[in-house]
Coordinates of C-alpha atoms and ligand atoms in Angstrom, one line a residue:
M33 CA -69.8 -53.0 -19.0
E34 CA -66.0 -52.5 -18.4
A35 CA -64.9 -49.8 -16.0
V36 CA -63.0 -46.9 -17.5
Q37 CA -59.4 -47.4 -17.1
P38 CA -57.3 -44.5 -15.7
T39 CA -55.1 -43.2 -18.4
S40 CA -53.1 -40.6 -16.5
G41 CA -51.9 -39.5 -13.0
R42 CA -54.9 -37.3 -12.2
D43 CA -57.3 -40.2 -12.7
S44 CA -55.3 -42.5 -10.4
A45 CA -57.6 -41.2 -7.6
Y46 CA -60.1 -43.7 -8.9
I47 CA -63.6 -44.1 -8.3
R48 CA -65.3 -45.1 -5.2
F49 CA -67.8 -47.4 -7.3
P50 CA -65.8 -49.1 -10.0
A51 CA -68.9 -50.6 -11.4
L52 CA -70.2 -47.1 -12.2
S53 CA -67.5 -46.4 -14.6
M54 CA -67.2 -42.8 -13.8
L55 CA -64.0 -41.1 -12.9
Q56 CA -64.0 -39.4 -9.5
S57 CA -62.7 -36.2 -10.9
E58 CA -65.6 -36.2 -13.6
R59 CA -68.0 -37.2 -11.0
S60 CA -67.4 -34.1 -8.9
L61 CA -67.5 -31.9 -11.9
I62 CA -70.8 -33.3 -13.3
G63 CA -72.3 -33.4 -9.7
I64 CA -71.7 -29.7 -9.3
H65 CA -73.3 -28.8 -12.5
M66 CA -76.4 -30.9 -11.5
L67 CA -76.5 -29.3 -8.1
I68 CA -76.4 -25.7 -9.6
A69 CA -79.0 -26.7 -12.1
F70 CA -81.5 -28.1 -9.8
V71 CA -81.0 -25.3 -7.1
A72 CA -81.6 -22.7 -9.8
L73 CA -84.7 -24.6 -10.9
S74 CA -86.0 -24.8 -7.4
I75 CA -86.3 -21.0 -7.2
G76 CA -87.4 -20.6 -10.9
L77 CA -90.1 -23.2 -10.7
L78 CA -91.7 -21.5 -7.6
M79 CA -92.4 -18.4 -9.7
G80 CA -94.3 -20.4 -12.2
P81 CA -97.5 -21.5 -10.4
F82 CA -97.7 -17.9 -8.9
Q83 CA -97.7 -16.4 -12.5
A84 CA -100.7 -18.6 -13.2
F85 CA -102.5 -17.7 -10.0
R86 CA -101.8 -14.0 -10.4
R87 CA -103.5 -14.3 -14.0
S88 CA -106.4 -16.3 -12.7
P89 CA -109.7 -14.3 -12.4
F90 CA -110.8 -16.7 -9.8
V91 CA -107.9 -16.2 -7.5
T92 CA -108.0 -12.5 -8.1
D93 CA -111.7 -12.3 -7.4
A94 CA -111.3 -14.5 -4.2
L95 CA -108.7 -11.9 -3.0
G96 CA -111.1 -9.1 -3.5
G97 CA -109.9 -7.9 -6.8
Q98 CA -106.2 -7.9 -5.8
G99 CA -103.9 -10.2 -7.8
I100 CA -102.0 -12.8 -5.5
A101 CA -98.5 -11.4 -4.5
M102 CA -95.5 -13.2 -6.0
P103 CA -93.4 -15.1 -3.5
I104 CA -89.9 -13.7 -2.6
F105 CA -89.9 -11.3 -5.5
S106 CA -92.5 -8.8 -5.1
Y107 CA -92.7 -7.2 -8.5
Y108 CA -94.5 -9.1 -11.3
Y109 CA -91.9 -8.7 -13.9
Q110 CA -89.0 -9.4 -11.4
A111 CA -90.6 -12.7 -10.7
L112 CA -91.1 -13.4 -14.5
T113 CA -87.5 -12.6 -15.1
V114 CA -86.5 -15.0 -12.4
H115 CA -88.7 -17.7 -13.7
G116 CA -87.4 -17.3 -17.3
V117 CA -83.7 -16.8 -16.6
L118 CA -83.3 -19.5 -14.0
N119 CA -85.6 -22.1 -15.8
A120 CA -84.7 -21.5 -19.4
L121 CA -81.2 -20.2 -19.3
V122 CA -79.5 -21.3 -16.0
F123 CA -81.1 -24.7 -15.3
T124 CA -80.8 -25.8 -18.9
T125 CA -77.2 -24.6 -19.5
F126 CA -75.8 -26.0 -16.3
F127 CA -77.7 -29.3 -16.9
I128 CA -76.6 -29.6 -20.5
V129 CA -72.9 -28.9 -19.8
G130 CA -72.8 -31.5 -17.1
F131 CA -74.7 -34.0 -19.1
S132 CA -72.5 -33.5 -22.1
Y133 CA -69.5 -34.1 -20.1
F134 CA -71.0 -37.3 -18.7
V135 CA -72.1 -38.5 -22.2
T136 CA -68.7 -37.7 -23.7
Q137 CA -66.5 -39.3 -21.1
R138 CA -68.7 -42.3 -20.6
S139 CA -69.6 -43.1 -24.2
L140 CA -66.1 -42.6 -25.4
Q141 CA -64.6 -44.5 -22.4
R142 CA -62.0 -41.9 -21.8
P143 CA -61.4 -39.0 -19.4
L144 CA -62.2 -35.6 -20.5
A145 CA -59.4 -34.0 -22.3
S146 CA -58.8 -31.4 -19.8
I147 CA -60.3 -31.4 -16.4
T148 CA -58.8 -28.1 -15.6
A149 CA -60.3 -26.4 -18.5
A150 CA -63.7 -27.9 -17.5
W151 CA -63.4 -26.4 -14.1
I152 CA -62.3 -23.1 -15.5
A153 CA -65.5 -23.3 -17.6
F154 CA -67.6 -23.9 -14.6
V155 CA -66.1 -21.1 -12.6
L156 CA -66.8 -18.8 -15.4
M157 CA -70.4 -19.9 -15.7
F158 CA -70.8 -19.7 -11.8
V159 CA -69.4 -16.2 -11.5
G160 CA -71.5 -15.2 -14.4
L161 CA -74.6 -16.7 -12.6
L162 CA -73.7 -14.8 -9.5
L163 CA -73.5 -11.4 -11.3
T164 CA -76.8 -12.1 -13.2
G165 CA -78.5 -13.1 -10.0
Y166 CA -77.3 -10.0 -8.2
A167 CA -78.8 -7.9 -11.0
I168 CA -82.1 -9.6 -10.8
V169 CA -82.4 -10.0 -7.1
S170 CA -81.6 -6.3 -6.6
N171 CA -84.5 -5.6 -8.9
Q172 CA -82.3 -4.0 -11.5
A173 CA -82.8 -6.5 -14.3
N174 CA -86.5 -6.8 -15.1
V175 CA -85.9 -7.7 -18.7
L176 CA -87.2 -11.2 -18.9
F177 CA -85.2 -14.0 -20.5
T178 CA -85.4 -12.5 -24.0
F179 CA -83.3 -9.5 -22.8
Y180 CA -83.1 -7.4 -25.9
A181 CA -83.2 -3.5 -26.1
P182 CA -85.0 -1.2 -25.5
L183 CA -85.4 -2.7 -21.9
L184 CA -82.2 -2.1 -20.0
A185 CA -80.7 -3.9 -17.0
H186 CA -77.8 -3.3 -14.7
W187 CA -74.5 -4.0 -16.4
T188 CA -73.8 -7.0 -14.0
F189 CA -76.7 -8.8 -15.7
Y190 CA -75.0 -8.6 -19.2
L191 CA -71.5 -9.3 -17.9
G192 CA -72.9 -12.2 -16.0
L193 CA -74.7 -13.6 -19.2
A194 CA -71.5 -13.0 -21.2
L195 CA -69.3 -15.1 -18.7
V196 CA -72.0 -17.9 -18.7
I197 CA -71.7 -18.0 -22.6
V198 CA -67.9 -17.8 -22.6
G199 CA -67.8 -20.7 -20.0
S200 CA -70.0 -22.8 -22.1
W201 CA -67.6 -22.1 -25.1
V202 CA -64.7 -23.4 -23.0
A203 CA -66.9 -26.5 -22.0
A204 CA -67.6 -27.1 -25.7
G205 CA -63.8 -26.8 -26.3
V206 CA -63.2 -29.5 -23.7
V207 CA -65.9 -31.9 -25.5
F208 CA -64.3 -31.2 -28.9
A209 CA -60.8 -32.0 -27.6
T210 CA -62.0 -35.2 -25.9
Y211 CA -63.7 -36.2 -29.2
A212 CA -60.6 -35.3 -31.3
G213 CA -58.5 -37.4 -29.0
W214 CA -60.9 -40.5 -29.6
R215 CA -61.2 -39.8 -33.3
K216 CA -57.2 -40.1 -33.5
D217 CA -57.3 -43.3 -31.6
N218 CA -60.2 -44.7 -33.5
P219 CA -59.7 -44.1 -37.3
G220 CA -62.4 -45.4 -39.4
K221 CA -64.9 -45.9 -36.7
A222 CA -68.1 -44.1 -36.4
V223 CA -68.4 -42.1 -33.0
P224 CA -71.3 -43.3 -30.8
L225 CA -74.5 -41.5 -31.8
A226 CA -74.8 -39.7 -28.3
V227 CA -71.4 -38.0 -28.8
F228 CA -72.2 -37.2 -32.4
A229 CA -75.3 -35.5 -31.3
I230 CA -73.5 -33.5 -28.4
V231 CA -70.7 -32.4 -30.9
A232 CA -73.4 -31.2 -33.4
N233 CA -75.2 -29.3 -30.6
Y234 CA -72.0 -27.5 -29.5
I235 CA -71.2 -26.5 -33.0
M236 CA -74.5 -25.0 -33.5
W237 CA -74.5 -23.4 -30.0
I238 CA -71.2 -21.6 -30.6
T239 CA -72.4 -20.3 -34.0
A240 CA -75.7 -19.2 -32.5
S241 CA -74.2 -17.6 -29.3
L242 CA -71.9 -15.4 -31.4
G243 CA -75.1 -13.3 -32.2
V244 CA -76.0 -12.8 -28.5
A245 CA -72.3 -12.2 -27.5
I246 CA -72.0 -9.5 -30.2
E247 CA -75.3 -8.0 -28.9
V248 CA -74.3 -7.9 -25.3
L249 CA -70.7 -6.8 -25.8
T250 CA -71.3 -4.0 -28.5
M251 CA -74.9 -2.8 -27.6
L252 CA -76.2 -3.8 -24.2
L253 CA -73.2 -3.7 -22.0
P254 CA -71.9 -0.2 -23.2
L255 CA -75.4 1.1 -22.9
S256 CA -75.8 -0.1 -19.4
L257 CA -72.3 1.1 -18.4
G258 CA -73.3 4.6 -19.8
I259 CA -70.4 4.4 -22.4
V260 CA -73.1 5.0 -25.2
Q261 CA -76.3 6.7 -24.6
T262 CA -78.6 5.2 -27.5
T263 CA -79.0 1.9 -29.1
D264 CA -80.9 0.3 -32.0
P265 CA -83.7 -2.0 -30.6
Q266 CA -84.3 -3.6 -34.1
V267 CA -80.5 -4.5 -34.5
S268 CA -80.8 -5.8 -30.8
R269 CA -83.7 -7.9 -31.7
I270 CA -82.1 -9.3 -34.9
L271 CA -78.9 -10.3 -33.1
F272 CA -80.9 -11.8 -30.1
W273 CA -83.0 -14.0 -32.4
F274 CA -80.0 -15.2 -34.4
F275 CA -79.2 -16.9 -31.1
G276 CA -82.7 -17.2 -29.7
H277 CA -84.2 -19.9 -32.0
P278 CA -81.2 -22.3 -31.9
L279 CA -81.2 -21.9 -28.2
V280 CA -84.5 -24.0 -28.2
Y281 CA -82.7 -26.9 -30.1
F282 CA -79.7 -26.5 -27.8
W283 CA -82.1 -27.6 -25.0
L284 CA -83.9 -30.1 -27.2
I285 CA -80.8 -32.0 -28.5
P286 CA -79.8 -33.5 -25.1
A287 CA -83.4 -34.6 -24.7
Y288 CA -83.1 -36.3 -28.1
V289 CA -79.7 -37.9 -27.0
S290 CA -81.8 -39.5 -24.3
W291 CA -84.6 -40.6 -26.5
Y292 CA -82.4 -41.9 -29.3
T293 CA -79.6 -43.5 -27.3
M294 CA -80.8 -44.3 -23.7
L295 CA -84.5 -45.0 -24.1
P296 CA -83.8 -47.9 -26.5
K297 CA -81.5 -49.4 -23.9
Q298 CA -84.2 -48.8 -21.2
L299 CA -86.7 -50.5 -23.3
G300 CA -84.4 -53.4 -24.2
V301 CA -84.4 -53.0 -28.0
G302 CA -82.1 -51.4 -30.5
L303 CA -82.7 -48.0 -32.3
F304 CA -84.7 -48.4 -35.5
S305 CA -82.1 -46.5 -37.5
D306 CA -78.9 -44.9 -36.2
A307 CA -78.1 -43.3 -39.6
M308 CA -81.5 -41.6 -39.7
G309 CA -80.6 -40.2 -36.2
R310 CA -77.4 -38.8 -37.5
V311 CA -79.2 -37.0 -40.4
A312 CA -81.7 -35.6 -38.0
F313 CA -79.0 -34.2 -35.8
L314 CA -77.1 -32.8 -38.9
L315 CA -80.2 -31.2 -40.1
L316 CA -81.0 -29.5 -36.6
M317 CA -77.4 -28.2 -36.6
I318 CA -77.8 -26.7 -40.0
F319 CA -81.3 -25.4 -40.1
S320 CA -81.8 -24.1 -36.6
I321 CA -80.2 -20.8 -37.1
P322 CA -81.5 -19.5 -40.4
V323 CA -85.1 -19.5 -39.3
G324 CA -85.0 -17.1 -36.3
V325 CA -86.8 -14.2 -38.3
H326 CA -90.0 -16.2 -37.4
H327 CA -89.8 -14.4 -34.0
L328 CA -89.7 -11.1 -35.8
F329 CA -92.8 -11.5 -38.2
V330 CA -94.4 -8.4 -36.7
D331 CA -91.3 -6.3 -36.7
P332 CA -91.5 -3.3 -39.1
G333 CA -87.8 -3.2 -39.8
I334 CA -87.6 -6.6 -41.4
S335 CA -88.3 -7.2 -45.2
E336 CA -91.2 -9.4 -46.3
L337 CA -88.7 -11.5 -48.3
A338 CA -86.7 -12.3 -45.1
K339 CA -89.9 -13.2 -43.3
V340 CA -91.2 -15.4 -46.1
S341 CA -87.9 -17.2 -46.5
H342 CA -87.3 -17.8 -42.8
S343 CA -90.9 -19.0 -42.4
L344 CA -90.2 -21.6 -45.1
L345 CA -87.1 -22.9 -43.5
T346 CA -88.8 -23.1 -40.2
F347 CA -91.1 -25.9 -41.8
V348 CA -87.6 -27.5 -42.9
V349 CA -86.3 -27.3 -39.3
A350 CA -89.4 -29.3 -38.2
A351 CA -88.3 -32.2 -40.6
P352 CA -85.7 -33.7 -38.3
S353 CA -88.4 -33.8 -35.6
F354 CA -90.6 -35.8 -38.0
L355 CA -87.7 -38.1 -38.8
T356 CA -87.3 -38.5 -35.0
A357 CA -91.1 -39.2 -34.5
F358 CA -90.8 -41.9 -37.1
N359 CA -87.5 -43.4 -35.8
L360 CA -88.6 -43.5 -32.2
G361 CA -92.1 -44.5 -33.0
A362 CA -90.7 -47.6 -34.7
T363 CA -88.2 -48.1 -31.8
I364 CA -91.0 -48.1 -29.1
E365 CA -93.4 -50.1 -31.3
K366 CA -90.6 -52.8 -31.5
A367 CA -90.2 -52.8 -27.8
G368 CA -94.0 -53.0 -27.2
R369 CA -94.3 -55.8 -29.6
K370 CA -91.4 -57.6 -28.0
R371 CA -93.5 -57.4 -24.7
G372 CA -96.4 -59.1 -26.4
G373 CA -98.1 -56.0 -27.8
S374 CA -100.1 -56.1 -31.1
L375 CA -101.1 -53.5 -33.8
I376 CA -102.4 -51.1 -31.1
S377 CA -101.7 -52.6 -27.8
W378 CA -97.8 -52.0 -28.1
V379 CA -98.6 -48.5 -26.7
W380 CA -99.6 -49.7 -23.3
K381 CA -97.2 -52.6 -23.3
Q382 CA -94.4 -50.0 -22.5
P383 CA -93.0 -50.0 -18.9
W384 CA -95.2 -47.0 -18.0
G385 CA -94.5 -47.9 -14.3
N386 CA -90.7 -47.1 -14.7
P387 CA -90.2 -43.5 -13.9
L388 CA -87.1 -43.2 -16.3
V389 CA -89.1 -44.3 -19.2
A390 CA -92.5 -42.7 -18.3
A391 CA -90.7 -39.3 -18.1
Q392 CA -89.4 -39.7 -21.7
L393 CA -92.6 -41.1 -23.1
C394 CA -94.7 -38.5 -21.5
G395 CA -92.3 -35.9 -22.8
M396 CA -92.8 -37.2 -26.3
L397 CA -96.5 -37.0 -26.1
L398 CA -96.4 -33.3 -25.0
F399 CA -93.9 -32.7 -27.7
I400 CA -96.5 -33.8 -30.3
V401 CA -98.7 -31.0 -29.2
G402 CA -95.6 -28.6 -28.9
G403 CA -94.5 -29.5 -32.3
I404 CA -97.9 -28.9 -34.0
T405 CA -98.3 -25.7 -32.2
G406 CA -94.8 -24.7 -33.3
I407 CA -95.6 -25.3 -36.8
M408 CA -98.7 -23.1 -36.6
N409 CA -96.5 -20.4 -35.2
A410 CA -94.2 -20.7 -38.2
S411 CA -97.1 -19.8 -40.5
F412 CA -96.9 -16.0 -41.1
T413 CA -100.6 -15.3 -41.2
L414 CA -101.4 -17.3 -38.0
N415 CA -98.3 -15.8 -36.3
V416 CA -99.6 -12.4 -36.7
A417 CA -102.7 -13.3 -34.9
L418 CA -101.0 -15.3 -32.1
H419 CA -97.9 -13.5 -31.5
N420 CA -97.6 -12.0 -28.1
T421 CA -100.6 -13.9 -26.8
T422 CA -100.6 -16.6 -24.2
W423 CA -100.8 -19.1 -27.1
V424 CA -97.0 -18.8 -27.4
V425 CA -96.6 -19.5 -23.6
G426 CA -98.7 -22.6 -24.2
H427 CA -96.4 -23.7 -27.0
F428 CA -93.3 -23.5 -25.1
H429 CA -94.5 -24.9 -22.0
M430 CA -95.3 -28.1 -24.2
T431 CA -91.8 -28.0 -25.7
L432 CA -89.4 -26.7 -23.1
A433 CA -91.2 -27.1 -19.9
G434 CA -93.0 -30.3 -21.1
A435 CA -90.9 -32.5 -23.4
V436 CA -87.4 -31.2 -22.6
T437 CA -87.9 -30.6 -18.9
L438 CA -89.6 -34.0 -18.3
T439 CA -86.8 -35.8 -20.1
Y440 CA -84.1 -34.1 -18.0
F441 CA -86.0 -35.2 -15.0
G442 CA -85.9 -38.8 -16.3
I443 CA -82.1 -38.5 -16.8
A444 CA -81.8 -36.8 -13.3
Y445 CA -83.6 -40.0 -11.9
W446 CA -80.6 -42.3 -12.9
L447 CA -77.7 -39.7 -13.0
V448 CA -78.1 -38.3 -9.5
P449 CA -78.1 -41.8 -8.0
L450 CA -75.1 -42.7 -10.2
I451 CA -73.2 -39.5 -8.9
R452 CA -74.3 -40.2 -5.3
G453 CA -73.8 -43.9 -5.4
R454 CA -77.2 -44.5 -3.9
R455 CA -80.5 -45.8 -5.3
L456 CA -83.4 -43.4 -6.1
I457 CA -85.2 -42.9 -2.8
S458 CA -88.7 -44.1 -4.1
N459 CA -89.7 -45.1 -7.6
R460 CA -93.4 -44.5 -6.6
L461 CA -92.8 -40.8 -5.8
A462 CA -90.7 -40.3 -8.8
L463 CA -93.6 -41.8 -10.9
A464 CA -96.1 -39.6 -9.1
Q465 CA -93.9 -36.6 -9.9
I466 CA -93.7 -37.5 -13.5
Y467 CA -97.5 -37.9 -14.1
T468 CA -98.4 -34.8 -12.1
W469 CA -95.9 -32.8 -14.2
F470 CA -97.5 -34.4 -17.4
I471 CA -101.1 -33.7 -16.4
G472 CA -100.2 -30.3 -14.8
M473 CA -98.4 -29.1 -18.1
L474 CA -101.2 -30.3 -20.2
M475 CA -103.8 -28.4 -18.2
F476 CA -101.6 -25.3 -18.1
G477 CA -100.7 -25.4 -21.8
A478 CA -104.3 -26.0 -22.8
G479 CA -105.5 -23.1 -20.8
M480 CA -102.7 -20.7 -22.0
G481 CA -103.2 -21.8 -25.6
R482 CA -106.9 -21.6 -25.8
A483 CA -107.0 -18.1 -23.9
G484 CA -104.3 -17.1 -26.5
I485 CA -106.6 -17.9 -29.4
D486 CA -109.1 -15.4 -27.9
G487 CA -106.3 -12.9 -27.7
A488 CA -105.2 -13.1 -24.0
T489 CA -102.0 -11.1 -23.9
R490 CA -98.6 -12.6 -22.6
R491 CA -96.2 -10.7 -20.5
T492 CA -98.9 -8.4 -18.9
D493 CA -99.6 -8.2 -15.3
L494 CA -103.3 -8.9 -15.5
G495 CA -103.4 -9.5 -11.7
A496 CA -102.2 -6.0 -11.0
S497 CA -105.2 -4.2 -12.5
G498 CA -107.8 -7.0 -11.7
V499 CA -109.4 -6.3 -15.1
Y500 CA -109.8 -9.0 -17.7
I501 CA -110.3 -7.5 -20.9
S502 CA -112.4 -10.2 -22.2
D503 CA -114.7 -12.7 -20.5
L504 CA -113.6 -15.4 -23.0
W505 CA -110.2 -15.7 -21.2
V506 CA -111.7 -16.4 -17.9
P507 CA -112.3 -20.2 -17.9
W508 CA -108.9 -20.7 -19.7
L509 CA -106.9 -18.6 -17.4
N510 CA -108.5 -20.4 -14.4
L511 CA -107.7 -23.8 -16.1
S512 CA -104.0 -22.7 -16.2
A513 CA -104.1 -21.8 -12.5
L514 CA -105.4 -25.2 -11.7
G515 CA -102.6 -26.7 -13.8
G516 CA -100.3 -24.5 -11.8
V517 CA -101.6 -26.3 -8.5
V518 CA -100.8 -29.6 -10.0
L519 CA -97.3 -28.4 -11.0
L520 CA -96.6 -27.1 -7.6
I521 CA -97.3 -30.5 -6.1
S522 CA -95.2 -32.1 -8.8
S523 CA -92.2 -29.6 -8.1
I524 CA -92.5 -30.5 -4.4
L525 CA -92.3 -34.1 -5.3
L526 CA -89.4 -33.6 -7.5
Y527 CA -87.3 -32.1 -4.5
V528 CA -88.6 -34.8 -2.2
V529 CA -87.1 -37.5 -4.4
L530 CA -83.8 -35.6 -5.4
V531 CA -83.1 -34.4 -1.8
G532 CA -84.2 -37.6 -0.3
T533 CA -82.0 -39.6 -2.7
W534 CA -79.0 -37.4 -2.0
F535 CA -79.3 -37.4 1.8
R536 CA -81.5 -40.2 3.0
S537 CA -81.0 -43.1 0.4
T538 CA -78.8 -45.8 1.9
E539 CA -79.0 -48.7 -0.7
P540 CA -76.0 -48.6 -3.1
V541 CA -76.9 -48.2 -6.6
E542 CA -77.4 -51.2 -8.8
N543 CA -78.1 -49.8 -12.2
E544 CA -75.8 -48.8 -15.0
A545 CA -76.0 -45.7 -17.1
P546 CA -78.2 -46.4 -20.1
I547 CA -75.4 -45.4 -22.5
E548 CA -73.8 -46.9 -25.5
T549 CA -70.1 -47.1 -25.8
E550 CA -69.8 -48.2 -29.4
G551 CA -70.9 -46.8 -32.7
P552 CA -73.4 -48.5 -35.0
A553 CA -72.9 -52.0 -36.0
S554 CA -73.5 -51.2 -39.6
S555 CA -71.2 -48.7 -41.2
T556 CA -72.4 -45.0 -41.5
P557 CA -71.0 -42.7 -44.3
A558 CA -67.8 -41.0 -43.3
L559 CA -69.3 -37.8 -44.6
F560 CA -71.5 -37.5 -41.4
E561 CA -68.3 -36.7 -39.5
R562 CA -66.8 -34.1 -42.0
W563 CA -67.5 -31.3 -39.4
G564 CA -65.4 -28.8 -41.5
M565 CA -67.8 -29.2 -44.5
W566 CA -70.9 -28.8 -42.3
I567 CA -69.4 -25.8 -40.5
A568 CA -68.9 -24.2 -44.1
I569 CA -72.4 -24.8 -44.9
I570 CA -73.5 -23.2 -41.7
I571 CA -71.5 -20.2 -42.4
I572 CA -72.7 -19.8 -46.0
S573 CA -76.4 -20.5 -45.2
N574 CA -76.5 -18.0 -42.4
A575 CA -74.5 -15.5 -44.4
I576 CA -77.4 -15.7 -47.0
M577 CA -80.2 -15.8 -44.6
W578 CA -79.2 -13.3 -41.9
G579 CA -76.7 -11.2 -43.8
P580 CA -79.4 -9.0 -45.6
V581 CA -81.5 -8.8 -42.4
L582 CA -78.6 -7.5 -40.4
L583 CA -77.5 -5.1 -43.2
Q584 CA -80.9 -3.7 -43.5
G585 CA -81.2 -3.5 -39.7
L586 CA -77.9 -1.4 -39.8
D587 CA -79.2 0.7 -42.5
F588 CA -76.2 -0.1 -44.8
V589 CA -78.7 -1.0 -47.5
N590 CA -81.9 1.0 -47.6
G591 CA -84.6 -1.2 -48.8
F592 CA -82.4 -4.1 -49.7
F593 CA -85.3 -6.6 -50.1
V594 CA -87.8 -3.9 -51.2
P595 CA -86.1 -1.8 -53.8
G596 CA -87.3 1.8 -53.8
Q597 CA -88.6 1.6 -50.1
P598 CA -86.9 3.4 -47.2
G599 CA -84.8 1.3 -44.9
A600 CA -85.8 -0.1 -41.6
A601 CA -88.6 1.9 -40.0
R602 CA -87.9 2.3 -36.4
Ligands
HAS192 FE1 -90.9 -22.8 -30.8 C1 -91.7 -19.5 -30.1 C2 -91.8 -22.5 -34.0 C3 -89.9 -26.2 -31.4 C4 -89.4 -23.2 -27.5 N1 -90.6 -21.7 -29.2 C5 -91.0 -20.3 -29.1 C6 -90.7 -19.7 -27.9 C7 -90.1 -20.7 -27.0 C8 -90.0 -21.9 -28.0 C9 -89.4 -20.7 -25.7 O1 -92.3 -20.2 -35.8 C10 -91.1 -18.4 -27.3 C11 -89.8 -17.4 -27.3 C12 -90.3 -16.2 -26.8 O2 -90.4 -16.0 -25.6 O3 -90.7 -15.3 -27.5 N2 -90.9 -24.1 -32.4 C13 -91.3 -23.6 -33.6 C14 -91.1 -24.8 -34.5 C15 -90.7 -26.0 -33.8 C16 -90.4 -25.4 -32.5 C17 -91.6 -25.0 -35.9 N3 -89.9 -24.3 -29.7 C18 -89.6 -25.6 -30.1 C19 -88.8 -26.3 -29.2 C20 -88.8 -25.5 -28.1 C21 -89.3 -24.2 -28.4 C22 -88.3 -27.7 -29.3 C23 -88.1 -25.7 -26.9 C24 -87.4 -26.7 -26.5 N4 -91.6 -21.3 -31.7 C25 -91.8 -21.4 -33.2 C26 -92.2 -20.0 -33.5 C27 -92.1 -19.2 -32.5 C28 -91.8 -20.0 -31.3 C29 -92.6 -19.7 -34.9 C30 -92.4 -17.7 -32.3 C31 -93.8 -17.5 -31.9 C32 -94.0 -16.0 -31.7 O4 -94.7 -15.4 -32.4 O5 -93.5 -15.4 -30.8 C33 -90.4 -27.3 -34.3 O6 -89.0 -27.6 -34.1 C34 -91.2 -28.4 -33.7 C35 -91.0 -29.7 -34.4 C36 -91.7 -30.9 -33.6 C37 -92.3 -31.8 -34.1 C38 -92.9 -32.9 -33.1 C39 -92.3 -34.2 -33.3 C40 -92.7 -35.1 -32.2 C41 -91.9 -36.1 -31.7 C42 -92.6 -36.9 -30.6 C43 -92.6 -38.3 -31.2 C44 -93.6 -39.1 -30.4 C45 -93.8 -40.5 -30.5 C46 -94.9 -41.1 -29.8 C47 -92.7 -41.3 -31.1 C48 -92.6 -31.9 -35.4 C49 -90.5 -36.3 -32.0 C50 -94.3 -42.0 -28.7 C51 -95.2 -43.1 -28.4 C52 -95.9 -43.3 -27.2 C53 -96.6 -44.5 -27.0 C54 -95.5 -42.3 -26.1

């Protein structure tokens, strides 16, 4: 692996560890994103097990019928907002932006197009985080991470989130400009798959976040400032979920980057099919937005036609993940067979003792469960029964808290040493952390999912009343709490490893980043990188799939989908 050559004056402050091939300027930038991400996660994580304990009949009974108090944040919904916002919005966004810079700079072997713009993006996001944090800590924003109307927060909450989004747009601009520079210098070459995926992710993200930006700027911020006195919750929910579903793929795609482009290197084999990977990323980019009505199946102000068509497209957006399962399954099997595995034994012939690999493989196993439960959610009839039950909580702890977060841990376990220039403090502890997370999340997800089938409600402070509506929930909520204990242990281990690596590790790092710097050996169709054409398709498909929903929400067209019926009932 050759070191990146400085190409301009600003890069002459060259790296302390040339073998690591990361420019010093980028290293600080990426490092600060990781730092903020993991500090935010440390607070967000702590709230998780306590949510589970508070819902557990066993814990409540042991405390004489009083639900356990939440740590730091006394109010249940405040703690739940901290948990959701810090884990699902702050940790992910800072991690993804930092990781995207790393992948782009390192994979394209060139400095970021503008380090100044990247720092401006960081400052915007950080100031946004402080504003949002102020609103939550001062108990003025108990609106959860899905912050649509009619719940209302202090204006600093919305302004903060708007700044985080604008900051992420600037960050996307830096990545696009770096890619454009590479494209100009490398005509006819296919860009490495990792950067292809990052570019697709940001195109999707910018399109999707327009919805929430409009919601915040035209509805929630004016309302919270008292500029307007009323708002329309249905339109607010429509704009939120235009953004809310693609948001989950914004989290997922960086994990896929690791599975597609880094895991094969860590396993010592090539990816089964690079072209199939590109198709999967394009499909995710196009189909992740026009499906969001599946979060609004029980809303009265949405037509049945919109619900059915978004439901059908939700099955389509699962297709790239099926392609991924096939592509990665073949790759992992190849690696297992190379290690002497046969028809079945390739499964345990993987390096399960390597925390970087184990994190990703365990993440994949959880994603099988998360994927199946997601497809069940997409079915209208099942959704009506499961929506707003703890089943959905089980689903997203298998996907986001399971597959995605475990993979981010696997990435952090090589990226933090690389940034610090020191080896991971202990492979054993890291491994214990990964497996406890895997087991704890399985227990938690199984408990939540099963209780949800029996109708256990999500987003309700069961511990406050000490009353459990159904005895059927009891064993499953207790199982979730047990999962919470295991996850608490895992979280402590995570910070022992990360903080220990940062401050106590003394051995210089030896490993290279597991990242490709070349495109595929075989040629891929130039069509794949015709971004203008894909963006046009995204605009047209969303105009078709969301336009009528929004018009109906705005009451421009009464009964657009159901002629003769009155407009949205609110
Ligand atoms: Fe979801 C609700 C449908 C994926 C996150 N989802 C949520 C919410 C969150 C979330 C946070 O249709 C709740 C939001 C809220 O608070 O209200 N979801 C889906 C579908 C998919 C899906 C169809 N979701 C995700 C991902 C998430 C995520 C990814 C986060 C990262 N979801 C829904 C629906 C709702 C919903 C409804 C609304 C529910 C309601 O009523 O409120 C699909 O994309 C899933 C496709 C995945 C697969 C699995 C592929 C498996 C792979 C692993 C391969 C394994 C290998 C084995 C190779 C088809 C790729 C390796 C071998 C070894 C030896 C290890």
